[in-house]
Amino acid sequence: MSAADAFVADGLSLSFGGLKAVSGFSLRLGAGELKGLIGPNGAGKTTVFNLITGVYAPDAGTMAIGGDSLLGLVPHDITRRGIARTFQNIRLFRDLTVLENVLISFHMRIGYGYVSALMRLPSFYRVERENRDKAMALLALMGIEDRASTAARNLCYGDQRRLEIVRALATDPKVLLLDEPAAGLNSSEKVQLMKTVAEIRSRFKVAILLIDHDMKLIMGICERITVLDHGEIIAEGAPRQIQEDPKVVEAYLGVS
């Protein structure tokens, strides 16, 4: 693993019973790099995300962030190490406000101790103010700061997607995994999402791994793309190479 690598996975494999869900998956994400992970339905893409974030423990293989192994860690410890994700199925605290949803994520790196919180010392109020300001700035980045006091359940679908990304960014990640962020968005919203993802990468210097079925989005913003089929990598390369790869065409269209 070089100093420029934010995340490295090598030979990750996972089986459910006798079914190989992921086999020998390897990936390098450089600091600030934006990569795509694509494949037909059931190819194993979300399973890879679940392996990286500790939802599943791999049967074999290694993975590390900044040179530190992630094997054996539970999801919240992996988040503390610097990996955050969004979900294909939106997971918000629906009865909390938009702002409260974001503030919860800051508590992972809370800047005051138990005594300060219990006694409401100045450090408690200072950190709370700082977190609120940071949360509002992130909401502004996604264009939903005017909905800060709205219950998450009352947001439209597109804004719920944006809030999920904000919550992930609030954990101050080194690596951001986006699982189908364009799902359910209209054409203009997808264009805006492409701009936002590029801005996130530029502003926060975070490495991004993106799953999506929208090929225009993937080909438009990713520098390199990894293609999965039946849990195995069948192609890797720049967008043009992937578009012209016969294995990829066969996987998607069922023809050679």
Coordinates of C-alpha atoms in Angstrom, one line a residue:
M1 CA 0.0 0.0 0.0
S2 CA 1.5 3.3 -1.1
A3 CA 1.3 6.5 0.9
A4 CA -1.1 7.8 -1.7
D5 CA -3.6 5.0 -1.1
A6 CA -6.6 5.9 1.0
F7 CA -8.1 2.4 0.9
V8 CA -6.9 -1.0 -0.3
A9 CA -8.8 -4.3 -0.5
D10 CA -7.0 -7.4 -1.5
G11 CA -8.7 -10.8 -2.3
L12 CA -11.9 -10.2 -0.4
S13 CA -14.2 -13.2 -0.6
L14 CA -17.6 -14.1 1.0
S15 CA -19.9 -17.1 0.6
F16 CA -23.5 -17.6 1.8
G17 CA -23.8 -21.3 2.3
G18 CA -22.5 -22.8 -1.0
L19 CA -23.0 -19.6 -2.9
K20 CA -20.0 -17.4 -3.7
A21 CA -21.3 -13.8 -3.3
V22 CA -17.9 -12.2 -3.8
S23 CA -14.7 -13.9 -5.0
G24 CA -11.2 -12.4 -4.8
F25 CA -12.3 -8.7 -4.9
S26 CA -9.4 -6.3 -4.9
L27 CA -9.4 -2.5 -5.1
R28 CA -7.1 0.5 -4.6
L29 CA -8.6 3.9 -3.9
G30 CA -6.1 6.7 -4.0
A31 CA -6.6 9.8 -1.8
G32 CA -9.2 12.0 -3.5
E33 CA -9.8 9.4 -6.3
L34 CA -13.3 8.9 -7.7
K35 CA -14.0 5.3 -8.9
G36 CA -17.2 3.6 -10.1
L37 CA -18.3 0.0 -9.2
I38 CA -20.8 -1.4 -11.7
G39 CA -22.4 -4.7 -12.7
P40 CA -25.7 -6.3 -13.5
N41 CA -28.3 -6.8 -10.7
G42 CA -27.0 -9.4 -8.2
A43 CA -23.4 -9.0 -9.3
G44 CA -22.3 -8.4 -5.7
K45 CA -21.8 -4.6 -5.6
T46 CA -23.7 -3.9 -2.4
T47 CA -22.1 -7.0 -0.8
V48 CA -18.7 -5.4 -1.4
F49 CA -19.9 -2.3 0.3
N50 CA -21.1 -4.4 3.3
L51 CA -17.7 -6.1 3.5
I52 CA -15.8 -2.8 3.4
T53 CA -18.0 -1.3 6.1
G54 CA -18.0 -4.3 8.4
V55 CA -21.6 -5.5 8.0
Y56 CA -20.1 -8.8 6.8
A57 CA -16.8 -10.3 7.8
P58 CA -14.9 -11.7 4.8
D59 CA -14.1 -15.4 4.5
A60 CA -10.7 -14.4 3.0
G61 CA -8.7 -11.3 2.0
T62 CA -7.5 -8.1 3.6
M63 CA -8.6 -4.5 3.7
A64 CA -7.0 -1.4 5.2
I65 CA -7.4 2.4 5.4
G66 CA -4.3 4.5 5.6
G67 CA -2.3 1.3 6.1
D68 CA -4.3 0.2 9.1
S69 CA -6.2 -3.1 8.9
L70 CA -10.0 -3.0 9.1
L71 CA -10.4 -6.8 9.6
G72 CA -12.4 -7.7 12.7
L73 CA -13.8 -4.3 13.2
V74 CA -17.5 -3.6 13.6
P75 CA -19.3 -1.0 11.5
H76 CA -19.1 2.0 13.9
D77 CA -15.4 1.4 14.5
I78 CA -14.8 1.3 10.7
T79 CA -16.7 4.6 10.5
R80 CA -14.4 6.1 13.1
R81 CA -11.4 5.0 11.1
G82 CA -12.7 7.1 8.2
I83 CA -15.1 5.1 6.0
A84 CA -18.7 6.4 5.6
R85 CA -21.5 5.2 3.3
T86 CA -25.0 5.9 2.0
F87 CA -27.5 3.1 1.4
Q88 CA -29.5 1.9 -1.5
N89 CA -32.5 1.9 0.7
I90 CA -32.6 5.3 2.5
R91 CA -32.0 5.0 6.3
L92 CA -32.8 8.2 8.1
F93 CA -34.2 9.0 11.5
R94 CA -37.5 9.9 10.0
D95 CA -39.0 11.5 13.1
L96 CA -36.0 13.7 13.8
T97 CA -35.4 17.0 11.9
V98 CA -33.0 17.3 9.1
L99 CA -30.5 19.2 11.3
E100 CA -30.8 16.6 14.1
N101 CA -30.1 13.8 11.6
V102 CA -26.8 15.5 10.8
L103 CA -25.9 16.4 14.4
I104 CA -26.1 12.7 15.4
S105 CA -23.3 11.9 13.0
F106 CA -21.0 14.5 14.7
H107 CA -21.3 12.7 18.0
M108 CA -18.9 10.0 16.6
R109 CA -16.1 12.6 17.0
I110 CA -17.5 14.6 19.9
G111 CA -15.1 17.2 21.2
Y112 CA -16.1 17.3 24.9
G113 CA -16.1 14.8 27.8
Y114 CA -18.8 13.4 30.0
V115 CA -18.2 15.9 32.7
S116 CA -18.5 18.8 30.3
A117 CA -21.8 17.5 29.0
L118 CA -23.2 16.7 32.4
M119 CA -22.3 20.1 33.9
R120 CA -22.9 22.1 30.7
L121 CA -19.4 23.6 30.9
P122 CA -18.4 26.2 28.3
S123 CA -16.6 23.5 26.2
F124 CA -19.9 21.7 25.8
Y125 CA -21.7 24.8 24.3
R126 CA -18.7 25.7 22.2
V127 CA -18.6 22.3 20.5
E128 CA -22.3 22.2 20.1
R129 CA -22.2 25.6 18.3
E130 CA -19.4 24.5 16.1
N131 CA -21.2 21.3 15.2
R132 CA -24.4 23.1 14.3
D133 CA -22.4 25.6 12.1
K134 CA -20.7 22.7 10.3
A135 CA -24.0 20.9 9.9
M136 CA -25.6 23.9 8.4
A137 CA -22.7 24.4 6.0
L138 CA -23.0 20.8 4.8
L139 CA -26.8 21.2 4.3
A140 CA -26.0 24.4 2.3
L141 CA -23.6 22.4 0.1
M142 CA -26.5 20.1 -0.8
G143 CA -29.0 22.9 -1.1
I144 CA -31.3 21.8 1.8
E145 CA -30.3 24.2 4.5
D146 CA -33.7 25.8 4.4
R147 CA -35.2 22.5 5.5
A148 CA -33.1 22.2 8.6
S149 CA -36.1 22.2 10.9
T150 CA -38.2 19.9 8.8
A151 CA -38.8 16.3 9.9
A152 CA -36.8 14.0 7.7
R153 CA -40.0 12.0 6.8
N154 CA -41.5 15.1 5.2
L155 CA -38.6 15.6 2.7
C156 CA -39.1 14.7 -0.9
Y157 CA -37.3 11.6 -2.1
G158 CA -34.4 13.6 -3.7
D159 CA -33.8 15.6 -0.6
Q160 CA -33.8 12.5 1.5
R161 CA -31.0 11.2 -0.8
R162 CA -29.1 14.5 -0.3
L163 CA -29.5 14.3 3.5
E164 CA -28.0 10.8 3.5
I165 CA -24.9 12.2 1.8
V166 CA -24.7 15.0 4.3
R167 CA -24.9 12.6 7.2
A168 CA -22.1 10.6 5.7
L169 CA -19.9 13.7 5.2
A170 CA -20.5 14.7 8.9
T171 CA -18.4 11.8 10.0
D172 CA -15.4 13.4 8.4
P173 CA -14.6 10.4 6.2
K174 CA -11.4 9.7 4.2
V175 CA -13.4 7.3 2.0
L176 CA -17.0 7.8 1.0
L177 CA -19.1 4.9 -0.4
L178 CA -22.2 6.0 -2.4
D179 CA -24.7 3.2 -3.0
E180 CA -27.0 4.3 -5.9
P181 CA -27.2 7.9 -5.0
A182 CA -29.0 8.7 -8.3
A183 CA -31.8 6.2 -7.7
G184 CA -35.2 7.8 -8.0
L185 CA -33.8 11.2 -9.2
N186 CA -35.0 12.9 -12.3
S187 CA -32.7 14.0 -15.1
S188 CA -32.0 17.5 -13.8
E189 CA -31.4 16.2 -10.3
K190 CA -28.9 13.7 -11.6
V191 CA -27.0 16.5 -13.4
Q192 CA -26.9 18.4 -10.1
L193 CA -25.8 15.2 -8.3
M194 CA -22.8 14.8 -10.7
K195 CA -21.7 18.4 -9.9
T196 CA -22.2 17.9 -6.2
V197 CA -20.1 14.7 -6.1
A198 CA -17.3 16.4 -8.0
E199 CA -17.4 19.3 -5.5
I200 CA -17.4 17.0 -2.5
R201 CA -14.3 15.2 -3.8
S202 CA -12.6 18.5 -4.5
R203 CA -13.6 20.3 -1.3
F204 CA -13.1 17.5 1.2
K205 CA -10.2 15.6 -0.6
V206 CA -12.2 12.4 0.1
A207 CA -11.9 9.2 -2.0
I208 CA -15.2 8.1 -3.4
L209 CA -16.4 4.7 -4.6
L210 CA -19.7 5.0 -6.4
I211 CA -22.3 2.3 -7.3
D212 CA -25.0 3.3 -9.7
H213 CA -27.0 1.9 -12.6
D214 CA -27.1 5.2 -14.4
M215 CA -24.3 4.7 -16.9
K216 CA -24.3 8.3 -18.0
L217 CA -23.6 9.4 -14.4
I218 CA -20.9 6.7 -13.9
M219 CA -19.1 7.4 -17.2
G220 CA -19.4 11.1 -16.7
I221 CA -17.7 11.5 -13.4
C222 CA -15.6 8.4 -12.6
E223 CA -11.9 8.3 -13.5
R224 CA -11.8 4.5 -13.4
I225 CA -14.4 1.8 -13.2
T226 CA -14.5 -1.7 -11.8
V227 CA -17.0 -4.2 -13.2
L228 CA -18.4 -7.1 -11.2
D229 CA -20.4 -10.1 -12.5
H230 CA -21.4 -13.0 -10.3
G231 CA -19.1 -11.7 -7.5
E232 CA -16.0 -11.5 -9.6
I233 CA -14.2 -8.6 -11.3
I234 CA -14.4 -9.0 -15.0
A235 CA -13.0 -5.6 -16.1
E236 CA -11.2 -2.5 -14.8
G237 CA -10.2 0.6 -16.6
A238 CA -11.2 4.1 -17.8
P239 CA -14.8 4.7 -18.9
R240 CA -14.0 4.3 -22.6
Q241 CA -12.3 1.0 -22.1
I242 CA -15.2 -0.3 -20.0
Q243 CA -17.7 0.8 -22.7
E244 CA -15.8 -1.2 -25.3
D245 CA -14.9 -4.3 -23.3
P246 CA -16.7 -7.4 -24.7
K247 CA -16.9 -9.1 -21.3
V248 CA -18.9 -6.1 -20.0
V249 CA -21.2 -6.0 -23.0
E250 CA -21.8 -9.7 -22.6
A251 CA -22.5 -9.3 -18.8
Y252 CA -25.1 -6.6 -19.4
L253 CA -26.7 -7.7 -22.6
G254 CA -26.1 -11.5 -22.5
V255 CA -24.4 -11.5 -25.9
S256 CA -20.8 -11.8 -26.9

